[in-house]
Coordinates of C-alpha atoms and ligand atoms in Angstrom, one line a residue:
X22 CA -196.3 100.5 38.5
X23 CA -199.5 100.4 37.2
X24 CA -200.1 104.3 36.6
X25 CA -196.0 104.5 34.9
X26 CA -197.5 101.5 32.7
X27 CA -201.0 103.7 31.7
X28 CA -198.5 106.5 31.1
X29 CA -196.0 104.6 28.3
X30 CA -199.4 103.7 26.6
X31 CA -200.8 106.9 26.3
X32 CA -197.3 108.1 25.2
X33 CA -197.6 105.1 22.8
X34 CA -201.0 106.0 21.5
X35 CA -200.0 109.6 21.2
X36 CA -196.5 109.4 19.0
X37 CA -199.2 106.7 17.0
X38 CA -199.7 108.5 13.5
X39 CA -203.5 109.1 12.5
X40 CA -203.0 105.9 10.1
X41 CA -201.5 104.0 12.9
X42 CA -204.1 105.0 15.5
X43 CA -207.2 104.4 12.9
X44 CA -205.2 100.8 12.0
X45 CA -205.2 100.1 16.0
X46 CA -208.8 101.4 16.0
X47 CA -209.8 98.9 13.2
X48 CA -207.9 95.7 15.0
X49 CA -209.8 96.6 18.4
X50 CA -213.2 96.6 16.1
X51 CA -212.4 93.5 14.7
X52 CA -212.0 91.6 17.9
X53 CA -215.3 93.1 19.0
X54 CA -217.2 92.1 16.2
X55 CA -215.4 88.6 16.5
X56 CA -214.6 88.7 13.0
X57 CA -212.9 85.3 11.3
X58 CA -209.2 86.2 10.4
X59 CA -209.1 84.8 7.2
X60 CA -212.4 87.3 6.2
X61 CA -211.0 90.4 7.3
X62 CA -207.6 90.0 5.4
X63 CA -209.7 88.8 2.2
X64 CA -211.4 92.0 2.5
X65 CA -208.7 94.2 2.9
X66 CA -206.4 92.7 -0.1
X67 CA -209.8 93.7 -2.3
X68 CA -209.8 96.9 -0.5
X69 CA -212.5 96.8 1.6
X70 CA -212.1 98.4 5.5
X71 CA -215.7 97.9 6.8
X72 CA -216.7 100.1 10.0
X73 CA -217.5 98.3 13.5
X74 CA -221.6 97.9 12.4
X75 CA -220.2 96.0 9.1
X76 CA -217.6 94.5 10.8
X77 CA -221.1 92.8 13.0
X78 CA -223.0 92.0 10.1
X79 CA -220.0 90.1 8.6
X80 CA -219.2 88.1 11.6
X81 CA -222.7 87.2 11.7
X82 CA -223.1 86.0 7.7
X83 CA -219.9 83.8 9.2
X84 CA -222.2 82.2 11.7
X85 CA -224.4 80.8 8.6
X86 CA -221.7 78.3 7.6
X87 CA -222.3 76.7 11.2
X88 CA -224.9 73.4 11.2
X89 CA -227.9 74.9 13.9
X90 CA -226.1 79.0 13.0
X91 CA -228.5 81.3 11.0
X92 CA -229.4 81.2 7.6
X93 CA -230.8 85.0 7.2
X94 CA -228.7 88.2 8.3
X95 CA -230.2 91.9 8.0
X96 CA -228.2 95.1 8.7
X97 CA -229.5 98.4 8.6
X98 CA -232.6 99.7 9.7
X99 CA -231.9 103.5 8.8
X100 CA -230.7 105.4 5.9
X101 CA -227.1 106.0 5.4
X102 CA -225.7 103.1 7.7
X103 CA -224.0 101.7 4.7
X104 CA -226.1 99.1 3.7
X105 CA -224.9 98.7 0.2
X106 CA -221.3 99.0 1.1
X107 CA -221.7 96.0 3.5
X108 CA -223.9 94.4 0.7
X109 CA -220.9 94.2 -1.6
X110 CA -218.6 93.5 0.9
X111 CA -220.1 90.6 2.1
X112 CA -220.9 89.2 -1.0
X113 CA -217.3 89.5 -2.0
X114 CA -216.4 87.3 1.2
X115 CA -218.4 84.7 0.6
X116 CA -217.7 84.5 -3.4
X117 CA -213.7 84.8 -2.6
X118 CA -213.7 81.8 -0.6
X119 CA -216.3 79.5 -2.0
X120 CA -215.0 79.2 -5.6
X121 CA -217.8 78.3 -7.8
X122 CA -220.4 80.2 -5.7
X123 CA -224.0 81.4 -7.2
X124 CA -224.8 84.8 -5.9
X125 CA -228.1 87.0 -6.8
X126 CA -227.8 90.6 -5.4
X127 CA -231.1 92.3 -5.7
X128 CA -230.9 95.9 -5.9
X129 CA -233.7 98.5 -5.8
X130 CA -233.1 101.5 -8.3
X131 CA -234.9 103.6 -10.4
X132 CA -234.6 103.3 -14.2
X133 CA -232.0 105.9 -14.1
X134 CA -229.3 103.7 -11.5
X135 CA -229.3 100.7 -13.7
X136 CA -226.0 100.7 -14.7
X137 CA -224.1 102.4 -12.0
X138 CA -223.3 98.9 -10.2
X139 CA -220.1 98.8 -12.2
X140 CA -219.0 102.2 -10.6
X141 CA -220.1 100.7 -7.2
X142 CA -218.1 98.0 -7.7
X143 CA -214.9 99.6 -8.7
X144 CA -215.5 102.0 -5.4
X145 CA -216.0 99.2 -3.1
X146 CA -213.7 96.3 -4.6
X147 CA -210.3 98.7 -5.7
X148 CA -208.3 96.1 -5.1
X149 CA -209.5 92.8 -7.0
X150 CA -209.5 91.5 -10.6
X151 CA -213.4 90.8 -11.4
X152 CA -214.9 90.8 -15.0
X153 CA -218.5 92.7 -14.9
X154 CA -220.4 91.9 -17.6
X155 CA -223.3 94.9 -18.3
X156 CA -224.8 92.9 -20.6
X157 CA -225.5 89.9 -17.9
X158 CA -225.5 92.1 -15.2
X159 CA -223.0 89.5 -14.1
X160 CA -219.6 90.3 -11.9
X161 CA -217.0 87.2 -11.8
X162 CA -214.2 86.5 -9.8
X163 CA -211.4 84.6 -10.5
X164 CA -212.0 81.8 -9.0
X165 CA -215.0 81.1 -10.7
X166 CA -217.8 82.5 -8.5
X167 CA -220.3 85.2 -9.7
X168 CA -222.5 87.7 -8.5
X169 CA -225.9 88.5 -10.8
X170 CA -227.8 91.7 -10.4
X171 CA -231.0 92.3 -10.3
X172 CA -232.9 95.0 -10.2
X173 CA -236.3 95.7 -9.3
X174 CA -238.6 98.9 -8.3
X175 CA -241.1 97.0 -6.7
X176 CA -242.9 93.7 -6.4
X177 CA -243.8 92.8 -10.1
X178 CA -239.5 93.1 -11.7
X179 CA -238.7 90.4 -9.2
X180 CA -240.2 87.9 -11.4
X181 CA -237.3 87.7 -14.3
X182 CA -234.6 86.5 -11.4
X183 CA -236.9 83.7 -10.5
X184 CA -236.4 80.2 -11.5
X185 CA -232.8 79.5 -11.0
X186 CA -231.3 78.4 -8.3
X187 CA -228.3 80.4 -6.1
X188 CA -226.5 80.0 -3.1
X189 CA -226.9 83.2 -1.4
X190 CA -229.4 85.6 -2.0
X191 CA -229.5 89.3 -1.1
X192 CA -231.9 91.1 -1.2
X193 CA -231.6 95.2 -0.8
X194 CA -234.4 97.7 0.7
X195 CA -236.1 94.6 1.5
X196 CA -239.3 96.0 2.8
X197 CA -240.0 97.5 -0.6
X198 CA -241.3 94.0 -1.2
X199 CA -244.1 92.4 -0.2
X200 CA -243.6 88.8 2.1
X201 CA -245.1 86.5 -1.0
X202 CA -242.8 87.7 -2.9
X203 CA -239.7 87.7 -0.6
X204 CA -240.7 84.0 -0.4
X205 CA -240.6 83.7 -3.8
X206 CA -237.2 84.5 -4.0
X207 CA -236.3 82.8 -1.4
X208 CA -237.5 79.6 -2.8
X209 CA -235.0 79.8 -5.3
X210 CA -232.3 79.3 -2.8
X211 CA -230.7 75.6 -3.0
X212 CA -227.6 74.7 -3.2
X213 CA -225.5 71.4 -4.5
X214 CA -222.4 72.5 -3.4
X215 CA -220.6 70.6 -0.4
X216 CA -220.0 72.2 2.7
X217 CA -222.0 75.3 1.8
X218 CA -225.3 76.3 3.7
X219 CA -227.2 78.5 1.4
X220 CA -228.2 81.7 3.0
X221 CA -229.6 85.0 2.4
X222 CA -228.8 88.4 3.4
X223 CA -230.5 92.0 3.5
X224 CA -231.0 95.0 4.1
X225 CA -233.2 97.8 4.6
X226 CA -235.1 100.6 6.5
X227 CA -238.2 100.9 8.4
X228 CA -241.8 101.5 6.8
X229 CA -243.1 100.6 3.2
X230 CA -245.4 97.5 2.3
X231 CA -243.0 94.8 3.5
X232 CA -242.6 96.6 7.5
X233 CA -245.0 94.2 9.0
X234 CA -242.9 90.9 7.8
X235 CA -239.6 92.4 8.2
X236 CA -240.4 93.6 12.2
X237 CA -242.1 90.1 12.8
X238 CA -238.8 88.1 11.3
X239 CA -236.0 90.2 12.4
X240 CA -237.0 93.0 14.9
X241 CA -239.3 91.5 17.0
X242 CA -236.8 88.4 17.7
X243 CA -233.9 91.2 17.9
X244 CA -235.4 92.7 20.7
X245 CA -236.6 89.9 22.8
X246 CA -233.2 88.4 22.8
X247 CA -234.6 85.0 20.9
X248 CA -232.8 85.2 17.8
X249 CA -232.4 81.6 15.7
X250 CA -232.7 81.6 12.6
X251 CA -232.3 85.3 12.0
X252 CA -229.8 87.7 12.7
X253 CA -229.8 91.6 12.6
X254 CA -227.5 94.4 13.0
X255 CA -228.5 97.5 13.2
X256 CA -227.1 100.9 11.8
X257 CA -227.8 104.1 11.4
X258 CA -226.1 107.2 10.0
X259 CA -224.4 107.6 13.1
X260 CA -222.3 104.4 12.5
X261 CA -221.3 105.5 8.6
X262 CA -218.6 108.0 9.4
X263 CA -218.7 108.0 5.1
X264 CA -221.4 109.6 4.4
X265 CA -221.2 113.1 3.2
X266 CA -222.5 116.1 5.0
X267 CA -225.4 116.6 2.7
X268 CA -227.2 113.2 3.5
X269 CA -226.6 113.9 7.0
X270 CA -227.8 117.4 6.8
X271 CA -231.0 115.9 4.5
X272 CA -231.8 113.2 7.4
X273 CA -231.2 115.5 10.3
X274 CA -234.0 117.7 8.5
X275 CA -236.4 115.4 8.7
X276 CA -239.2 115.3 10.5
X277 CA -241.9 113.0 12.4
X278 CA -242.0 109.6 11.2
X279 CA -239.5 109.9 8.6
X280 CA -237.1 111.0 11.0
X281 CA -237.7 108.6 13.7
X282 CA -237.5 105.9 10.5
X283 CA -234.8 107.4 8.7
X284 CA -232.8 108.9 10.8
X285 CA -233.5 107.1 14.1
X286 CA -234.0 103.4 12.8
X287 CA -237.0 103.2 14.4
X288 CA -239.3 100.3 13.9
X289 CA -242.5 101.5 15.7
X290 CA -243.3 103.6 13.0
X291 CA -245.0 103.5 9.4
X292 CA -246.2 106.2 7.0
X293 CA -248.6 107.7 8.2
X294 CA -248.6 106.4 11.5
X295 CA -251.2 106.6 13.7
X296 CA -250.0 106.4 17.4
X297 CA -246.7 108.3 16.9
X298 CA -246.6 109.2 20.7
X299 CA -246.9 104.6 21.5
X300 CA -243.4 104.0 22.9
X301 CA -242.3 100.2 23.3
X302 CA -240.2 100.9 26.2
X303 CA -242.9 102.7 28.2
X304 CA -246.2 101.3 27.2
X305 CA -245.0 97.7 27.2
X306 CA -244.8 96.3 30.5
X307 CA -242.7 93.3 31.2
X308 CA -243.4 93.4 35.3
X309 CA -247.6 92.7 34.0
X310 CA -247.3 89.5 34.9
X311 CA -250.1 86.6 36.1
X312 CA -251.7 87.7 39.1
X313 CA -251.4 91.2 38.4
X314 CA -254.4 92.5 39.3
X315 CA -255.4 93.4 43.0
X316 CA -258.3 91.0 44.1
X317 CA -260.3 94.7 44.3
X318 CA -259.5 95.8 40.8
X319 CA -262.5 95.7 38.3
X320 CA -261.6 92.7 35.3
X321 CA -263.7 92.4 31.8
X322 CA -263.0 90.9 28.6
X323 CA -263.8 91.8 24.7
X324 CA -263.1 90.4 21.8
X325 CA -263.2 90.6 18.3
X326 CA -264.6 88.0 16.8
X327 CA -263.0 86.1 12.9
X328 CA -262.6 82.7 11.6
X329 CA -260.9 83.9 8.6
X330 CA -259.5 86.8 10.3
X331 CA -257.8 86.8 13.8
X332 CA -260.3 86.3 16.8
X333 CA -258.7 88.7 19.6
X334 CA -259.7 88.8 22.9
X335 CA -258.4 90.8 25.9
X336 CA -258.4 91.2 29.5
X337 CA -258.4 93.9 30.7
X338 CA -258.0 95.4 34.6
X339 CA -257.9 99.4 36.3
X340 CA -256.6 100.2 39.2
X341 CA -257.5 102.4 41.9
X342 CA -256.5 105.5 39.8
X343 CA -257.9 104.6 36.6
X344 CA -255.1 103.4 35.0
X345 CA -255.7 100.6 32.4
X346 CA -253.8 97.4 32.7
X347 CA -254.3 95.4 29.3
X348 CA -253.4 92.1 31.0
X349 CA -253.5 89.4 28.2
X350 CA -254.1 88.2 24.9
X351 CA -255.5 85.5 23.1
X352 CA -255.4 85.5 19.4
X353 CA -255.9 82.6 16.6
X354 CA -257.4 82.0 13.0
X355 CA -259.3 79.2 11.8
X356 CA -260.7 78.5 14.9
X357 CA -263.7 77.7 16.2
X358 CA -266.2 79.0 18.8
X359 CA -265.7 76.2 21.1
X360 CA -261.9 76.2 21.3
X361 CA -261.9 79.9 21.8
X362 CA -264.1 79.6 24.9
X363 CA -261.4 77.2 25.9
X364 CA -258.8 79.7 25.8
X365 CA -260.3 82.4 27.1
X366 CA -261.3 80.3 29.8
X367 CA -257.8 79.4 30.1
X368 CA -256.3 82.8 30.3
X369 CA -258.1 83.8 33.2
X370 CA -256.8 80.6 34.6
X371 CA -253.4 81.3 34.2
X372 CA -254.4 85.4 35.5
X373 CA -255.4 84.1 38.8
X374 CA -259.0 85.8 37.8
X375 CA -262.3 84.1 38.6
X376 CA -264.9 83.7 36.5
X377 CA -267.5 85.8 39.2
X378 CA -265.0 88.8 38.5
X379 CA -265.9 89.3 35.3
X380 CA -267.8 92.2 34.5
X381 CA -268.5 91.6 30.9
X382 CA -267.3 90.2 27.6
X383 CA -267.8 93.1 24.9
X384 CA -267.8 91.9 21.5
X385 CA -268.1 94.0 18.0
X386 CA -271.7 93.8 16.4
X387 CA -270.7 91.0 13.7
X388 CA -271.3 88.3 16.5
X389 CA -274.8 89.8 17.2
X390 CA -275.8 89.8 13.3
X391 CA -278.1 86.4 11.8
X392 CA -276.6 84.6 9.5
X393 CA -278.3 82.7 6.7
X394 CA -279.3 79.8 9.0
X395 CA -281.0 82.0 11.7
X396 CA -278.2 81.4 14.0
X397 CA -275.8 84.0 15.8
X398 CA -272.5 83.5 16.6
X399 CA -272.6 85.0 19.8
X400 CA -275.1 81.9 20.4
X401 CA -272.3 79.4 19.8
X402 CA -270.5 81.4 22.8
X403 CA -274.1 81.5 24.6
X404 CA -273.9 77.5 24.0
X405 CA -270.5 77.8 25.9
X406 CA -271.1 79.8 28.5
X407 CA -270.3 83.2 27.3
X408 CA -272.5 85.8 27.4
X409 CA -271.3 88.6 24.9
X410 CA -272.3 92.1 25.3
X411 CA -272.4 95.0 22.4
X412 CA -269.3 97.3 22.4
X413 CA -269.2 100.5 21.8
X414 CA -267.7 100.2 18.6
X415 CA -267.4 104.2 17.3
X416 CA -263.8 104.1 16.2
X417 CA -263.1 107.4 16.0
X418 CA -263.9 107.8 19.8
X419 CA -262.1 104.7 20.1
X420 CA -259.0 105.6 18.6
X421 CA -259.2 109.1 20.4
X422 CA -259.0 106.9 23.7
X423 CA -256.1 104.8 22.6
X424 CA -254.6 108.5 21.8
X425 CA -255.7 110.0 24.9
X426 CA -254.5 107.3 27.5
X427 CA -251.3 106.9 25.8
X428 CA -250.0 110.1 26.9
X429 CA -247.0 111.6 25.6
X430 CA -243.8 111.0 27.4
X431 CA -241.8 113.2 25.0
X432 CA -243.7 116.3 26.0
X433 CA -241.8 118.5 28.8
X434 CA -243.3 117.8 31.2
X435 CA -244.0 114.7 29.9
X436 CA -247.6 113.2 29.9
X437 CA -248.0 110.4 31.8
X438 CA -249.7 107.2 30.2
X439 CA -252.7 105.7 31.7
X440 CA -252.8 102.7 29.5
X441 CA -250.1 99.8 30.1
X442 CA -250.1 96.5 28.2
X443 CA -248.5 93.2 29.8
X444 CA -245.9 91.8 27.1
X445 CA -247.7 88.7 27.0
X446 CA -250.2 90.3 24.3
X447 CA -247.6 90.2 21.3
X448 CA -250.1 90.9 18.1
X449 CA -251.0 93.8 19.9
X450 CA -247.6 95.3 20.7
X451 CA -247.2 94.6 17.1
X452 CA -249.9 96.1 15.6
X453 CA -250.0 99.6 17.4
X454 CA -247.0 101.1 15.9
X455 CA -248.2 99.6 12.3
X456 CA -251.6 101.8 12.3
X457 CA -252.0 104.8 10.3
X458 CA -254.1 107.5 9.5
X459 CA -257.2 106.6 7.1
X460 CA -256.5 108.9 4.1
X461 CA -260.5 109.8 4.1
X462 CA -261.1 110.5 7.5
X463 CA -258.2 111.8 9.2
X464 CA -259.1 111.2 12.9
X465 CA -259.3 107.6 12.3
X466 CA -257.4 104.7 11.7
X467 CA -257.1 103.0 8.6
X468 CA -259.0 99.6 8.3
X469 CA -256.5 96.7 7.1
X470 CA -256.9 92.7 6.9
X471 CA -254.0 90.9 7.7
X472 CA -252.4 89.3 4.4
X473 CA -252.5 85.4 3.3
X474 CA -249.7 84.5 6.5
X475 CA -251.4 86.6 8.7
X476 CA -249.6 90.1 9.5
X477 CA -250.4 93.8 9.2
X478 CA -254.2 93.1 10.1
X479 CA -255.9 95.4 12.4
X480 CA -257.9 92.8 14.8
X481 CA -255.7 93.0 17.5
X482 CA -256.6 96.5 17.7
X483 CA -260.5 96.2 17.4
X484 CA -260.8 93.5 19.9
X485 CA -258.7 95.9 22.5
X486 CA -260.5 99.3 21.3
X487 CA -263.6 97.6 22.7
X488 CA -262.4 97.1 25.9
X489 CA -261.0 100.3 26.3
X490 CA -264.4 102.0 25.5
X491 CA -265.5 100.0 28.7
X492 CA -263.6 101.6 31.4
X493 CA -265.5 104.7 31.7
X494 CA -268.7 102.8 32.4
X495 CA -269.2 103.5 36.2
X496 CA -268.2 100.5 38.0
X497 CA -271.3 98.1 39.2
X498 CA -273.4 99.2 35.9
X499 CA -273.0 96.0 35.0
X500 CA -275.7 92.8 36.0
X501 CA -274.4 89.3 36.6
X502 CA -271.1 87.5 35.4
X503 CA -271.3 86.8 32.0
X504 CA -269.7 83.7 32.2
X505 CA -271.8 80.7 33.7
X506 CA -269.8 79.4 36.9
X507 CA -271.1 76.3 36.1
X508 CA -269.3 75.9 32.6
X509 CA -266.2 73.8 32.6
X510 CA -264.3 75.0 29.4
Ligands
LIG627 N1 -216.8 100.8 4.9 C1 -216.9 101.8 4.1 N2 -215.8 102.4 3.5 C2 -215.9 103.4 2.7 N3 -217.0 104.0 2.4 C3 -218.2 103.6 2.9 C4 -218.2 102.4 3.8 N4 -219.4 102.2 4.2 C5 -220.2 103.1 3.6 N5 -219.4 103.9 2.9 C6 -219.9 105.0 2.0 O1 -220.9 105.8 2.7 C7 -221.9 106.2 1.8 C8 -223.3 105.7 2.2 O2 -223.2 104.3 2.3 P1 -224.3 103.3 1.6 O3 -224.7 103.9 0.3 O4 -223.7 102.0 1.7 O5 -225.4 103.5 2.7 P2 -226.9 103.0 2.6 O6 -227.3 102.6 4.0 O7 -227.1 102.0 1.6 O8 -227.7 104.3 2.3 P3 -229.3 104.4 1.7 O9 -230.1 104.3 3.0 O10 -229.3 105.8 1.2 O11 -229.5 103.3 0.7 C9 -221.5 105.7 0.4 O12 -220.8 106.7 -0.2 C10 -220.6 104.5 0.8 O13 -219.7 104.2 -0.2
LIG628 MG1 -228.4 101.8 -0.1

């Protein structure tokens, strides 16, 4: 019964014409992507047929009208998924059926693409009456809502869309831009209109000045699972059955990190990357968890030290075969000596380590240097309890360790890493993949400070470069604990 049933469907799918079969193709995508009824048909009478990664993103900019649903949606995350496509698209959606509705669509061009948005929009919207007004960059739909374009090359054209207020905002090749002034643009989303939960969309790909803010606000969440407030979809060229065989022929000749950006979609990457053989799926170790290390297996610390910059410290383990376990992370701004001592003291806490196992604490050479008062800060940690020792702070042999233990699992045979990092030390994780070459001295990594909220800066790195250095000190090199036993942080 069951096998005669299979057969009359396969006989059904196969007398299908192609425009039947691609129409039974689309329905099935639909109810995937859990796409609102009323959305798809709107988009079909303009004539819009997204593909199933659109389909996604449009299901999720439906979520936004929900009280507690998202306000931010991002698709893309390669070149050639379609991004613009699903730009118009979605914009169209939300105009159709919000009459009245303020949209700003912010477009990256050069000089030279200014005016092709009307051709876009005749491509993408064949089937609906809209007025586009060059002049005003403005396109209006009949009932009333409007889409303005902007363009912008970079950071400093965003400025002449400020200062009104709009309903949704999208903002194209979004990590072109830097975060200030994403937030500037973002403040001017507000709405007056009932029932309508201002939102904003984009789009983009990997790399550029803007990679560290967009990986922190949409990837990072993305990949844990933890999304709230954010949602992304992700495409690549591979999900654009559109795109013509040039592009794809362009992307597929890529290579190194423009490929594993462009064509691949992947985040870990940057111009100029340093570590382009750090995997996330290999290096980062979910199973490092609190008690990891065996009561035999030598423990130390290091930090680097900041109060306007991130204080990082580490701790760090090696088993029998010399393989590094980095096992946590602590990481703040703004604070002081005391309150880090605190919470170092409570990260070995919560590792099961005590104090006696420490080896050392390693520490750059700011904290050793006198300040104008005569005072060090590695006194303040003295005062707490913490001894500080010097690290070896060379950063080209520092970063050729980081290299070196990273292996390279892409090599046949592949080279097996001897450095594993528990996913408990996020700024870490996130600032491996972000550092690149320094343009003056190849072998090393650039220096950067993190910006005004904090991302892109290199401390993470320091403070875990300096442990590093220490694991090929013999074991028992080392005097007494550094930390007092007596000291109750
Ligand atoms: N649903 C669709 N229906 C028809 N054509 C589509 C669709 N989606 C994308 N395309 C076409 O595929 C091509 C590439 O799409 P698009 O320009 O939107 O990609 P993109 O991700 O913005 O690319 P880039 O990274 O270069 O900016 C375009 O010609 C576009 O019109
Ligand atoms: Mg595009």
């Amino acid at each position: 019964m069951r096998r005669a049933l299979v057969a009359i469907l396969a006989l059904a799918v196969w007398l299908m014409t192609p425009m039947e079969r691609n129409a039974a193709k689309f329905e099935s995508a639909v109810r995937e992507a859990g796409n609102p009824r009323d959305q798809v048909e709107r988009m079909l009478r303009a004539g819009i047929v997204l593909q199933p990664r659109q389909l996604v993103a449009s299901a999720m900019a439906r979520l936004c009208d929900a009280d507690g649903g998202p306000t931010e949606v991002a698709y893309g995350g390669a070149r050639g998924g379609g991004k613009s496509h699903w730009a118009i698209a979605q914009l169209t959606d939300d105009c159709q059926r919000y009459p009245g509705l303020k949209c700003l669509l912010l477009r990256k061009v050069g000089k030279a693409n200014r005016e092709n948005f009307q051709d876009l929009r005749t491509k993408i919207l064949p089937g609906l009456r809209t007025n586009y007004n060059k002049t005003e960059g403005t396109l209006t739909f009949a009932n009333g809502s409007v889409i303005k374009t902007g363009h912008f090359q970079n950071d400093r054209d965003i400025d002449a869309y400020l200062g009104l207020e709009y309903d949704v905002i999208l903002i194209e090749e979004a990590t072109t831009l830097t975060k200030s002034k994403v937030d500037d643009v973002l403040s001017c989303l507000r709405t007056s209109k009932p029932l309508w939960r201002p939102r904003a969309y984009f789009t983009t790909n990997p790399g550029n000045v803007g990679h560290a803010w967009f990986k922190a606000r949409f990837i990072e969440p993305w990949r844990r699972g933890g999304e709230s407030a954010t949602r992304f979809v992700q495409a690549t060229v591979n999900d654009n059955r559109f795109v013509n065989r040039e592009y794809r022929g362009r992307l597929e000749g890529l290579t190194g990190w423009k490929r594993r950006a462009w064509l691949l979609g992947d985040w870990d990457i940057a111009a100029g990357q340093y570590y382009t053989t750090w995997r996330h799926g290999t290096h980062v170790r979910p199973d490092i968890g609190y008690g990891f290390a065996e009561p035999d297996w030598r423990v130390w610390l290091s930090l680097d030290y900041g109060f306007a910059h991130y204080t990082a410290a580490y701790l760090f383990t090696v088993d029998g075969d010399g393989t590094v376990y980095i096992l946590d992370e602590h990481a703040q701004r703004g604070w002081l000596v005391d309150a880090h001592c605190e919470a170092i003291t409570a990260m070995l806490e919560r590792n099961r380590i005590a104090r006696h196992r420490v080896e050392t604490i390693l520490a750059g050479g700011d904290v050793f240097k006198r300040e104008s008062d005569g005072e060090r800060v590695a006194d303040d940690y003295e005062r707490n309890g913490f001894r500080l020792e010097r690290a070896n702070m060379s950063r080209v042999d520092g970063a050729a360790e980081f290299l070196r233990r990273l292996g390279d699992v892409d090599r046949t045979p592949p080279l097996r890493p001897s450095l594993y990092i528990s996913d408990h030390c996020s700024g870490l994780i996130d600032c491996i993949p972000g550092l690149m070459h320094d343009p003056r001295r190849g072998e090393d990594v650039k220096k950067v400070d993190c910006d005004d909220d904090g991302f892109g800066g290199d401390d993470y790195y320091d403070g875990a470069r300096y442990g590093l250095m220490h694991v090929a000190q013999p074991a028992g090199s080392w005097g007494s604990s550094p930390i007092d036993d007596d000291w109750r942080g």
